């Protein structure tokens, strides 16, 4: 009898231990999943945003468990399309999931998307009721005097709206963000330019910046750009974009009728300045890499190439691809004056997510004057591209959404020979973690 009782107690103990082990292996929403969603997903996926669903609570997320698994396993969400196996590996604004986070979300879905203990749930993340300034409160907001009305039917439209923000002194910008407040679904992109006193469009405005790749538009000098899915432009300490007293801001819209209803469009620009009287060591410029003509044949994946010569020592701060609906991928490599080639960045392209990838501070590419940026763009004009309206069409270079182009906007600043050498030597003293750090190209 005693031996039987001992055996039963042993079986019970093993059962309890097995149950505890299984419980440990279970992934629940409240304990493991919610913290990941708060960190990487909820900035877009909360009530009042353009995202198709909220992922704030268990009740919100549970119906989407299988979809979450599919999108994160394919690295389609969060929308971060950098190839981390080549070029620069680390980014200040990296929103991608780690392999462990992906495994956790996949297991949660596979195990039945359990809620878990409500006591494990972290406090709900709080979001503003209106515009979501991702960095903080801006010092200045600039709005349109009235809505731009987009007709239901018609061709693409590029209206210009110039606004005087009333600047009475020169200031340096620390960060800038553009947020659509109306008509999100008809905005392809918004380019803003500084129309400075005395500027006359693309015949001037770039005189302070001798690099021939400086992006000077029809109205003035580049300020910022909004494209679908883009966040703010943030400039590292010691650098900023100069906006001069009396400067007006021109909003150049690229609008695409939705074919259904007349749509009012409006936006707000937020600007955070450095303190009054502060002059950073470096002034931010924006250059364009790529921009070669495209010739896209029906039912084919095609390639085009563009080349940009850097006439000054250049530090690249960020990389923002810009392609249209047939865009598939983009790569930029540096061809150094000594003939060496080195990949800087490669990325898949998704038309609905035109991200600005901000390089980590100590991995921002350092390129000597005379370097050529070689940018390669791939377009997918096949039926496999779900955004493609007509795989049988032959596509050439153009500004309409149904036309094509391919380039990357680069925020940069220029460096003296002494600065370049000093930064390169400082990086050599650190363990090398990536390419494109100029550790072997200054000789």
Tab-separated table of C-alpha atoms in Angstrom:
chain	number	residue	atom	x	y	z
A	1	UNK	CA	0.000	0.000	0.000
A	2	UNK	CA	2.817	2.330	0.954
A	3	UNK	CA	4.676	1.678	-2.306
A	4	UNK	CA	1.498	2.286	-4.301
A	5	UNK	CA	0.938	5.611	-2.529
A	6	UNK	CA	4.554	6.654	-3.194
A	7	UNK	CA	4.158	5.792	-6.863
A	8	UNK	CA	0.958	7.861	-7.128
A	9	UNK	CA	2.641	10.792	-5.405
A	10	UNK	CA	5.556	10.532	-7.856
A	11	UNK	CA	3.188	10.547	-10.818
A	12	UNK	CA	1.372	13.578	-9.389
A	13	UNK	CA	4.658	15.425	-8.886
A	14	UNK	CA	5.756	14.683	-12.451
A	15	UNK	CA	2.385	15.908	-13.732
A	16	UNK	CA	2.674	19.163	-11.770
A	17	UNK	CA	6.233	19.676	-13.017
A	18	UNK	CA	5.193	18.997	-16.626
A	19	UNK	CA	2.247	21.386	-16.339
A	20	UNK	CA	4.511	24.095	-14.915
A	21	UNK	CA	7.045	23.552	-17.706
A	22	UNK	CA	4.317	23.764	-20.334
A	23	UNK	CA	3.019	26.946	-18.729
A	24	UNK	CA	6.520	28.401	-18.864
A	25	UNK	CA	6.726	27.624	-22.574
A	26	UNK	CA	3.380	29.264	-23.325
A	27	UNK	CA	3.445	32.707	-24.865
A	28	UNK	CA	0.674	35.017	-23.711
A	29	UNK	CA	-0.493	38.413	-24.878
A	30	UNK	CA	-0.284	40.141	-21.504
A	31	UNK	CA	3.223	38.991	-20.590
A	32	UNK	CA	5.200	38.576	-23.819
A	33	UNK	CA	3.240	39.989	-26.771
A	34	UNK	CA	1.892	43.321	-25.497
A	35	UNK	CA	5.376	44.755	-24.712
A	36	UNK	CA	6.513	43.987	-28.276
A	37	UNK	CA	3.423	45.574	-29.811
A	38	UNK	CA	3.816	48.657	-27.623
A	39	UNK	CA	7.438	49.088	-28.636
A	40	UNK	CA	7.257	48.319	-32.351
A	41	UNK	CA	3.648	48.448	-33.619
A	42	UNK	CA	1.251	50.647	-31.672
A	43	UNK	CA	2.630	53.985	-32.846
A	44	UNK	CA	0.651	53.286	-36.026
A	45	UNK	CA	-1.797	50.656	-34.780
A	46	UNK	CA	-3.945	52.581	-32.317
A	47	UNK	CA	-7.416	54.163	-32.677
A	48	UNK	CA	-7.564	57.266	-34.846
A	49	UNK	CA	-4.689	56.394	-37.168
A	50	UNK	CA	-4.697	55.249	-40.794
A	51	UNK	CA	-3.778	51.665	-39.813
A	52	UNK	CA	-6.517	49.132	-40.631
A	53	UNK	CA	-6.706	47.838	-37.057
A	54	UNK	CA	-5.745	48.687	-33.489
A	55	UNK	CA	-3.317	46.417	-31.624
A	56	UNK	CA	-3.579	48.102	-28.234
A	57	UNK	CA	-5.591	45.533	-26.259
A	58	UNK	CA	-5.934	41.768	-26.354
A	59	UNK	CA	-9.470	42.153	-27.719
A	60	UNK	CA	-8.076	44.326	-30.515
A	61	UNK	CA	-5.214	41.998	-31.443
A	62	UNK	CA	-6.701	38.518	-30.986
A	63	UNK	CA	-8.724	38.446	-34.268
A	64	UNK	CA	-5.554	39.352	-36.172
A	65	UNK	CA	-3.248	36.716	-34.680
A	66	UNK	CA	-2.788	34.722	-37.898
A	67	UNK	CA	-2.298	37.874	-39.963
A	68	UNK	CA	0.266	39.163	-37.461
A	69	UNK	CA	2.160	35.870	-37.715
A	70	UNK	CA	2.197	35.973	-41.530
A	71	UNK	CA	3.309	39.602	-41.809
A	72	UNK	CA	6.047	39.514	-39.167
A	73	UNK	CA	7.416	36.156	-40.341
A	74	UNK	CA	7.776	37.618	-43.856
A	75	UNK	CA	9.331	40.795	-42.360
A	76	UNK	CA	6.626	42.877	-44.010
A	77	UNK	CA	5.650	44.445	-40.675
A	78	UNK	CA	6.805	46.599	-39.080
A	79	UNK	CA	7.693	48.294	-42.383
A	80	UNK	CA	11.482	48.173	-42.311
A	81	UNK	CA	13.013	46.956	-45.568
A	82	UNK	CA	16.775	47.392	-45.123
A	83	UNK	CA	18.974	44.432	-46.036
A	84	UNK	CA	21.073	44.096	-42.891
A	85	UNK	CA	23.432	41.609	-44.497
A	86	UNK	CA	25.216	44.277	-46.550
A	87	UNK	CA	26.441	47.788	-45.967
A	88	UNK	CA	25.455	49.767	-42.905
A	89	UNK	CA	23.920	47.513	-40.285
A	90	UNK	CA	22.646	49.825	-37.547
A	91	UNK	CA	20.133	52.667	-37.682
A	92	UNK	CA	18.927	55.221	-35.155
A	93	UNK	CA	15.271	54.727	-36.074
A	94	UNK	CA	15.308	50.951	-36.597
A	95	UNK	CA	11.760	49.707	-36.043
A	96	UNK	CA	12.351	46.159	-37.218
A	97	UNK	CA	11.668	43.158	-35.015
A	98	UNK	CA	14.500	41.025	-33.672
A	99	UNK	CA	14.547	37.323	-34.528
A	100	UNK	CA	13.478	36.588	-30.945
A	101	UNK	CA	10.537	38.996	-31.137
A	102	UNK	CA	9.381	37.405	-34.389
A	103	UNK	CA	9.643	33.939	-32.835
A	104	UNK	CA	7.571	35.109	-29.863
A	105	UNK	CA	4.764	36.509	-32.010
A	106	UNK	CA	4.719	33.425	-34.236
A	107	UNK	CA	4.554	31.096	-31.238
A	108	UNK	CA	1.757	33.159	-29.703
A	109	UNK	CA	-0.331	32.690	-32.834
A	110	UNK	CA	0.567	29.001	-33.138
A	111	UNK	CA	-0.330	28.303	-29.503
A	112	UNK	CA	-3.843	29.715	-29.844
A	113	UNK	CA	-3.207	33.412	-29.161
A	114	UNK	CA	-3.726	33.134	-25.403
A	115	UNK	CA	-4.535	36.199	-23.312
A	116	UNK	CA	-2.654	35.230	-20.135
A	117	UNK	CA	-2.894	36.733	-16.677
A	118	UNK	CA	-4.399	40.254	-16.778
A	119	UNK	CA	-2.045	41.193	-13.929
A	120	UNK	CA	0.900	40.743	-16.320
A	121	UNK	CA	-0.424	43.383	-18.726
A	122	UNK	CA	1.807	46.507	-18.869
A	123	UNK	CA	0.108	49.908	-18.554
A	124	UNK	CA	-1.539	50.942	-21.819
A	125	UNK	CA	0.567	53.236	-23.951
A	126	UNK	CA	-0.889	56.731	-24.235
A	127	UNK	CA	-1.229	58.545	-27.557
A	128	UNK	CA	-2.161	62.143	-28.431
A	129	UNK	CA	-5.683	62.733	-29.638
A	130	UNK	CA	-4.577	64.807	-32.634
A	131	UNK	CA	-1.332	64.865	-34.602
A	132	UNK	CA	1.362	62.446	-33.456
A	133	UNK	CA	4.640	64.329	-33.210
A	134	UNK	CA	7.068	61.460	-32.947
A	135	UNK	CA	9.938	63.389	-31.342
A	136	UNK	CA	8.218	65.905	-29.099
A	137	UNK	CA	6.354	69.200	-29.242
A	138	UNK	CA	7.479	71.467	-32.120
A	139	UNK	CA	8.400	75.112	-31.596
A	140	UNK	CA	6.535	76.163	-34.743
A	141	UNK	CA	3.684	74.689	-36.754
A	142	UNK	CA	2.931	75.704	-40.329
A	143	UNK	CA	-0.471	75.018	-41.879
A	144	UNK	CA	-2.109	75.736	-45.219
A	145	UNK	CA	-4.381	78.776	-45.516
A	146	UNK	CA	-7.146	76.525	-46.862
A	147	UNK	CA	-7.707	72.944	-47.999
A	148	UNK	CA	-6.545	71.784	-51.402
A	149	UNK	CA	-9.503	70.084	-53.119
A	150	UNK	CA	-8.733	67.017	-55.227
A	151	UNK	CA	-11.385	66.033	-57.762
A	152	UNK	CA	-12.664	62.473	-57.751
A	153	UNK	CA	-11.519	61.815	-61.322
A	154	UNK	CA	-8.617	63.094	-63.345
A	155	UNK	CA	-4.887	62.900	-63.803
A	156	UNK	CA	-2.164	63.435	-61.208
A	157	UNK	CA	-1.886	66.995	-59.955
A	158	UNK	CA	1.092	68.989	-58.600
A	159	UNK	CA	-0.252	72.152	-56.927
A	160	UNK	CA	2.063	74.573	-55.125
A	161	UNK	CA	1.031	76.378	-51.947
A	162	UNK	CA	3.434	78.938	-50.452
A	163	UNK	CA	3.095	79.916	-46.791
A	164	UNK	CA	4.897	82.679	-44.893
A	165	UNK	CA	5.685	81.371	-41.369
A	166	UNK	CA	6.770	84.836	-40.224
A	167	UNK	CA	10.415	84.078	-39.434
A	168	UNK	CA	12.199	87.225	-38.240
A	169	UNK	CA	15.652	85.721	-37.605
A	170	UNK	CA	17.887	82.981	-38.944
A	171	UNK	CA	17.384	79.693	-37.074
A	172	UNK	CA	18.756	76.178	-37.273
A	173	UNK	CA	16.315	73.281	-37.382
A	174	UNK	CA	16.829	70.284	-35.085
A	175	UNK	CA	13.942	68.214	-36.441
A	176	UNK	CA	11.047	68.620	-38.832
A	177	UNK	CA	7.946	66.537	-39.502
A	178	UNK	CA	5.023	66.780	-41.929
A	179	UNK	CA	1.706	65.152	-41.044
A	180	UNK	CA	-1.328	64.929	-43.347
A	181	UNK	CA	-4.449	66.030	-41.478
A	182	UNK	CA	-6.877	65.490	-44.377
A	183	UNK	CA	-6.806	63.448	-47.570
A	184	UNK	CA	-4.118	60.954	-46.588
A	185	UNK	CA	-5.223	58.481	-49.265
A	186	UNK	CA	-4.738	60.871	-52.226
A	187	UNK	CA	-1.285	62.168	-51.243
A	188	UNK	CA	1.601	60.560	-53.114
A	189	UNK	CA	4.160	62.869	-51.567
A	190	UNK	CA	4.714	66.464	-50.444
A	191	UNK	CA	7.991	68.207	-51.146
A	192	UNK	CA	8.704	71.417	-49.248
A	193	UNK	CA	11.233	74.043	-50.271
A	194	UNK	CA	12.638	77.175	-48.667
A	195	UNK	CA	11.906	80.239	-50.788
A	196	UNK	CA	14.500	82.578	-49.358
A	197	UNK	CA	14.652	86.337	-49.913
A	198	UNK	CA	16.304	86.916	-53.267
A	199	UNK	CA	15.920	83.326	-54.507
A	200	UNK	CA	14.525	82.823	-58.002
A	201	UNK	CA	13.759	79.108	-58.063
A	202	UNK	CA	16.127	76.600	-59.591
A	203	UNK	CA	18.430	79.265	-60.976
A	204	UNK	CA	19.559	80.141	-57.457
A	205	UNK	CA	19.157	78.972	-53.897
A	206	UNK	CA	21.966	76.476	-54.150
A	207	UNK	CA	24.775	78.996	-54.347
A	208	UNK	CA	25.797	78.359	-50.746
A	209	UNK	CA	26.263	74.675	-51.511
A	210	UNK	CA	28.844	73.886	-54.196
A	211	UNK	CA	28.006	70.188	-54.512
A	212	UNK	CA	26.335	69.750	-57.880
A	213	UNK	CA	23.978	67.137	-56.447
A	214	UNK	CA	22.291	69.666	-54.138
A	215	UNK	CA	18.544	69.308	-54.501
A	216	UNK	CA	17.240	72.668	-55.721
A	217	UNK	CA	13.674	72.695	-56.978
A	218	UNK	CA	11.437	74.989	-58.944
A	219	UNK	CA	10.700	77.230	-55.977
A	220	UNK	CA	13.795	77.108	-53.772
A	221	UNK	CA	16.098	74.908	-51.683
A	222	UNK	CA	14.992	71.577	-50.257
A	223	UNK	CA	13.517	71.706	-46.752
A	224	UNK	CA	11.799	68.365	-46.172
A	225	UNK	CA	9.543	65.801	-47.782
A	226	UNK	CA	6.603	63.696	-46.743
A	227	UNK	CA	5.850	60.408	-48.445
A	228	UNK	CA	3.548	57.598	-47.413
A	229	UNK	CA	4.757	56.091	-44.164
A	230	UNK	CA	7.574	58.575	-43.499
A	231	UNK	CA	8.335	60.016	-40.073
A	232	UNK	CA	10.376	63.089	-39.063
A	233	UNK	CA	13.789	64.249	-40.248
A	234	UNK	CA	16.045	64.425	-37.183
A	235	UNK	CA	19.521	65.950	-37.295
A	236	UNK	CA	22.378	64.780	-35.059
A	237	UNK	CA	23.808	67.054	-32.391
A	238	UNK	CA	26.174	69.565	-33.946
A	239	UNK	CA	24.303	69.717	-37.238
A	240	UNK	CA	21.112	71.382	-38.398
A	241	UNK	CA	19.291	72.768	-41.402
A	242	UNK	CA	19.434	76.555	-41.725
A	243	UNK	CA	16.234	78.479	-42.412
A	244	UNK	CA	16.789	82.180	-42.928
A	245	UNK	CA	14.712	85.143	-41.762
A	246	UNK	CA	11.998	86.033	-44.242
A	247	UNK	CA	11.961	82.563	-45.775
A	248	UNK	CA	8.647	81.335	-47.085
A	249	UNK	CA	7.810	77.631	-47.273
A	250	UNK	CA	6.484	76.192	-50.507
A	251	UNK	CA	4.461	72.983	-50.306
A	252	UNK	CA	4.553	71.144	-53.613
A	253	UNK	CA	1.975	68.366	-53.586
A	254	UNK	CA	1.823	65.293	-55.751
A	255	UNK	CA	-1.840	64.300	-55.579
A	256	UNK	CA	-3.549	61.314	-57.156
A	257	UNK	CA	-7.395	61.273	-57.402
A	258	UNK	CA	-8.936	58.238	-55.736
A	259	UNK	CA	-11.569	57.781	-58.462
A	260	UNK	CA	-14.416	57.827	-55.938
A	261	UNK	CA	-15.017	61.116	-54.156
A	262	UNK	CA	-13.842	64.713	-54.066
A	263	UNK	CA	-11.212	64.911	-51.324
A	264	UNK	CA	-10.012	67.872	-49.243
A	265	UNK	CA	-6.284	67.788	-48.439
A	266	UNK	CA	-4.440	69.574	-45.681
A	267	UNK	CA	-1.200	69.098	-43.754
A	268	UNK	CA	0.665	70.496	-40.779
A	269	UNK	CA	4.441	70.944	-40.565
A	270	UNK	CA	6.124	70.914	-37.179
A	271	UNK	CA	9.587	72.425	-36.691
A	272	UNK	CA	11.827	72.132	-33.635
A	273	UNK	CA	14.601	74.735	-33.537
A	274	UNK	CA	17.920	74.732	-31.786
A	275	UNK	CA	18.118	77.482	-29.106
A	276	UNK	CA	18.317	81.062	-30.329
A	277	UNK	CA	21.876	82.057	-31.176
A	278	UNK	CA	23.058	78.451	-31.533
A	279	UNK	CA	25.117	77.750	-34.645
A	280	UNK	CA	25.892	74.057	-35.263
A	281	UNK	CA	29.252	73.019	-36.629
A	282	UNK	CA	27.667	71.590	-39.785
A	283	UNK	CA	24.783	72.672	-41.994
A	284	UNK	CA	22.541	69.913	-43.338
A	285	UNK	CA	22.009	69.643	-47.091
A	286	UNK	CA	19.974	67.167	-49.104
A	287	UNK	CA	21.334	65.544	-52.255
A	288	UNK	CA	19.805	63.071	-54.691
A	289	UNK	CA	21.567	59.819	-55.562
A	290	UNK	CA	20.423	58.055	-58.701
A	291	UNK	CA	17.858	59.559	-60.972
A	292	UNK	CA	18.841	57.856	-64.194
A	293	UNK	CA	16.264	57.384	-66.959
A	294	UNK	CA	14.162	54.237	-66.843
A	295	UNK	CA	12.960	52.060	-69.725
A	296	UNK	CA	10.665	49.375	-68.336
A	297	UNK	CA	9.425	46.750	-70.744
A	298	UNK	CA	6.097	44.878	-70.391
A	299	UNK	CA	6.026	41.871	-68.055
A	300	UNK	CA	9.653	42.233	-67.015
A	301	UNK	CA	11.745	43.122	-63.995
A	302	UNK	CA	14.111	45.830	-65.190
A	303	UNK	CA	17.165	47.636	-63.855
A	304	UNK	CA	18.353	51.226	-64.168
A	305	UNK	CA	21.479	52.947	-62.853
A	306	UNK	CA	22.401	56.473	-61.835
A	307	UNK	CA	25.691	58.087	-60.829
A	308	UNK	CA	26.327	61.062	-58.521
A	309	UNK	CA	29.743	62.694	-58.074
A	310	UNK	CA	30.604	64.076	-54.644
A	311	UNK	CA	32.753	67.182	-54.976
A	312	UNK	CA	33.320	67.487	-51.225
A	313	UNK	CA	34.062	65.167	-48.316
A	314	UNK	CA	30.616	63.995	-47.312
A	315	UNK	CA	29.021	62.405	-44.259
A	316	UNK	CA	25.712	60.706	-45.073
A	317	UNK	CA	23.160	60.905	-42.262
A	318	UNK	CA	20.131	59.186	-43.765
A	319	UNK	CA	18.850	57.338	-46.823
A	320	UNK	CA	15.322	57.700	-48.222
A	321	UNK	CA	14.421	55.710	-51.359
A	322	UNK	CA	11.842	57.210	-53.705
A	323	UNK	CA	10.321	55.067	-56.452
A	324	UNK	CA	6.775	54.681	-57.758
A	325	UNK	CA	4.325	51.776	-57.824
A	326	UNK	CA	6.569	49.399	-59.772
A	327	UNK	CA	9.511	49.922	-57.421
A	328	UNK	CA	11.062	46.675	-56.199
A	329	UNK	CA	14.482	47.389	-54.672
A	330	UNK	CA	17.316	49.904	-54.535
A	331	UNK	CA	21.048	49.721	-53.780
A	332	UNK	CA	23.676	52.450	-53.477
A	333	UNK	CA	27.400	51.786	-53.504
A	334	UNK	CA	30.385	54.076	-53.156
A	335	UNK	CA	33.054	54.021	-55.854
A	336	UNK	CA	36.039	55.592	-54.119
A	337	UNK	CA	38.698	57.673	-55.880
A	338	UNK	CA	41.146	54.763	-55.506
A	339	UNK	CA	38.760	52.488	-57.418
A	340	UNK	CA	37.505	50.498	-54.426
A	341	UNK	CA	33.765	49.771	-54.355
A	342	UNK	CA	31.737	49.385	-51.191
A	343	UNK	CA	27.994	48.873	-50.713
A	344	UNK	CA	26.380	51.478	-48.493
A	345	UNK	CA	22.737	50.396	-48.370
A	346	UNK	CA	20.311	48.022	-50.067
A	347	UNK	CA	16.594	47.945	-49.394
A	348	UNK	CA	13.424	46.369	-50.675
A	349	UNK	CA	10.901	48.976	-51.712
A	350	UNK	CA	7.240	49.124	-50.743
A	351	UNK	CA	5.248	51.919	-52.361
A	352	UNK	CA	3.058	52.471	-49.293
A	353	UNK	CA	6.062	52.831	-46.971
A	354	UNK	CA	8.609	55.381	-48.157
A	355	UNK	CA	10.843	55.201	-45.128
A	356	UNK	CA	13.734	57.455	-44.210
A	357	UNK	CA	16.501	55.276	-42.779
A	358	UNK	CA	18.684	57.220	-40.319
A	359	UNK	CA	22.152	55.726	-39.942
A	360	UNK	CA	23.531	55.105	-36.455
A	361	UNK	CA	25.820	57.932	-35.428
A	362	UNK	CA	29.137	56.065	-35.600
A	363	UNK	CA	28.193	54.183	-38.760
A	364	UNK	CA	27.199	57.084	-40.986
A	365	UNK	CA	29.153	56.638	-44.224
A	366	UNK	CA	32.195	58.904	-44.593
A	367	UNK	CA	33.031	59.515	-48.234
A	368	UNK	CA	36.011	61.490	-49.574
A	369	UNK	CA	35.595	64.054	-52.320
A	370	UNK	CA	35.736	62.432	-55.724
A	371	UNK	CA	33.622	59.470	-54.603
A	372	UNK	CA	30.896	58.436	-57.054
A	373	UNK	CA	27.591	57.158	-55.675
A	374	UNK	CA	26.316	54.391	-57.944
A	375	UNK	CA	22.620	53.745	-57.370
A	376	UNK	CA	20.820	50.763	-58.911
A	377	UNK	CA	17.024	50.563	-59.005
A	378	UNK	CA	14.869	47.564	-59.892
A	379	UNK	CA	11.279	47.863	-61.153
A	380	UNK	CA	8.772	45.010	-61.199
A	381	UNK	CA	6.416	45.379	-64.166
A	382	UNK	CA	4.919	41.894	-63.837
A	383	UNK	CA	1.572	40.605	-62.620
A	384	UNK	CA	3.330	39.416	-59.436
A	385	UNK	CA	3.518	43.053	-58.321
A	386	UNK	CA	0.181	43.638	-56.612
A	387	UNK	CA	0.519	47.423	-57.044
A	388	UNK	CA	0.983	47.159	-60.812
A	389	UNK	CA	-2.081	48.464	-62.697
A	390	UNK	CA	-0.945	47.230	-66.147
A	391	UNK	CA	1.896	44.710	-66.636
A	392	UNK	CA	1.490	45.030	-70.425
A	393	UNK	CA	2.434	48.723	-70.441
A	394	UNK	CA	5.844	50.033	-71.402
A	395	UNK	CA	6.913	52.561	-68.775
A	396	UNK	CA	9.332	55.459	-69.079
A	397	UNK	CA	10.591	58.215	-66.812
A	398	UNK	CA	7.910	60.579	-65.542
A	399	UNK	CA	6.417	62.271	-62.501
A	400	UNK	CA	2.977	60.666	-62.539
A	401	UNK	CA	2.287	57.787	-60.171
A	402	UNK	CA	1.834	55.488	-63.179
A	403	UNK	CA	5.189	56.636	-64.611
A	404	UNK	CA	8.454	55.691	-62.958
A	405	UNK	CA	11.614	57.094	-61.478
A	406	UNK	CA	14.207	55.922	-59.003
A	407	UNK	CA	16.544	57.687	-56.613
A	408	UNK	CA	17.362	58.171	-52.951
A	409	UNK	CA	17.294	61.402	-50.976
A	410	UNK	CA	20.348	61.692	-48.739
A	411	UNK	CA	20.656	64.105	-45.827
A	412	UNK	CA	24.357	64.989	-45.643
A	413	UNK	CA	26.853	67.464	-44.363
A	414	UNK	CA	30.294	68.296	-45.716
A	415	UNK	CA	33.596	67.864	-43.866
A	416	UNK	CA	37.076	69.345	-44.120
A	417	UNK	CA	40.007	67.041	-44.875
A	418	UNK	CA	41.107	67.335	-41.246
A	419	UNK	CA	37.638	66.430	-39.912
A	420	UNK	CA	37.368	63.468	-42.245
A	421	UNK	CA	40.779	62.130	-41.225
A	422	UNK	CA	40.052	62.582	-37.516
A	423	UNK	CA	36.703	60.752	-37.718
A	424	UNK	CA	38.170	57.938	-39.813
A	425	UNK	CA	40.997	57.418	-37.316
A	426	UNK	CA	38.542	57.378	-34.419
A	427	UNK	CA	36.567	54.651	-36.128
A	428	UNK	CA	39.679	52.602	-36.823
A	429	UNK	CA	40.291	52.511	-33.080
A	430	UNK	CA	36.928	50.817	-32.540
A	431	UNK	CA	36.057	47.200	-33.423
A	432	UNK	CA	34.895	47.211	-37.037
A	433	UNK	CA	31.240	46.257	-37.241
A	434	UNK	CA	30.283	47.221	-40.758
A	435	UNK	CA	31.376	48.434	-44.145
A	436	UNK	CA	31.142	52.009	-45.394
A	437	UNK	CA	33.111	53.521	-42.515
A	438	UNK	CA	36.108	54.657	-44.570
A	439	UNK	CA	38.505	52.507	-42.554
A	440	UNK	CA	40.609	51.647	-45.592
A	441	UNK	CA	40.006	54.365	-48.158
A	442	UNK	CA	41.891	57.362	-46.832
A	443	UNK	CA	45.317	56.096	-47.865
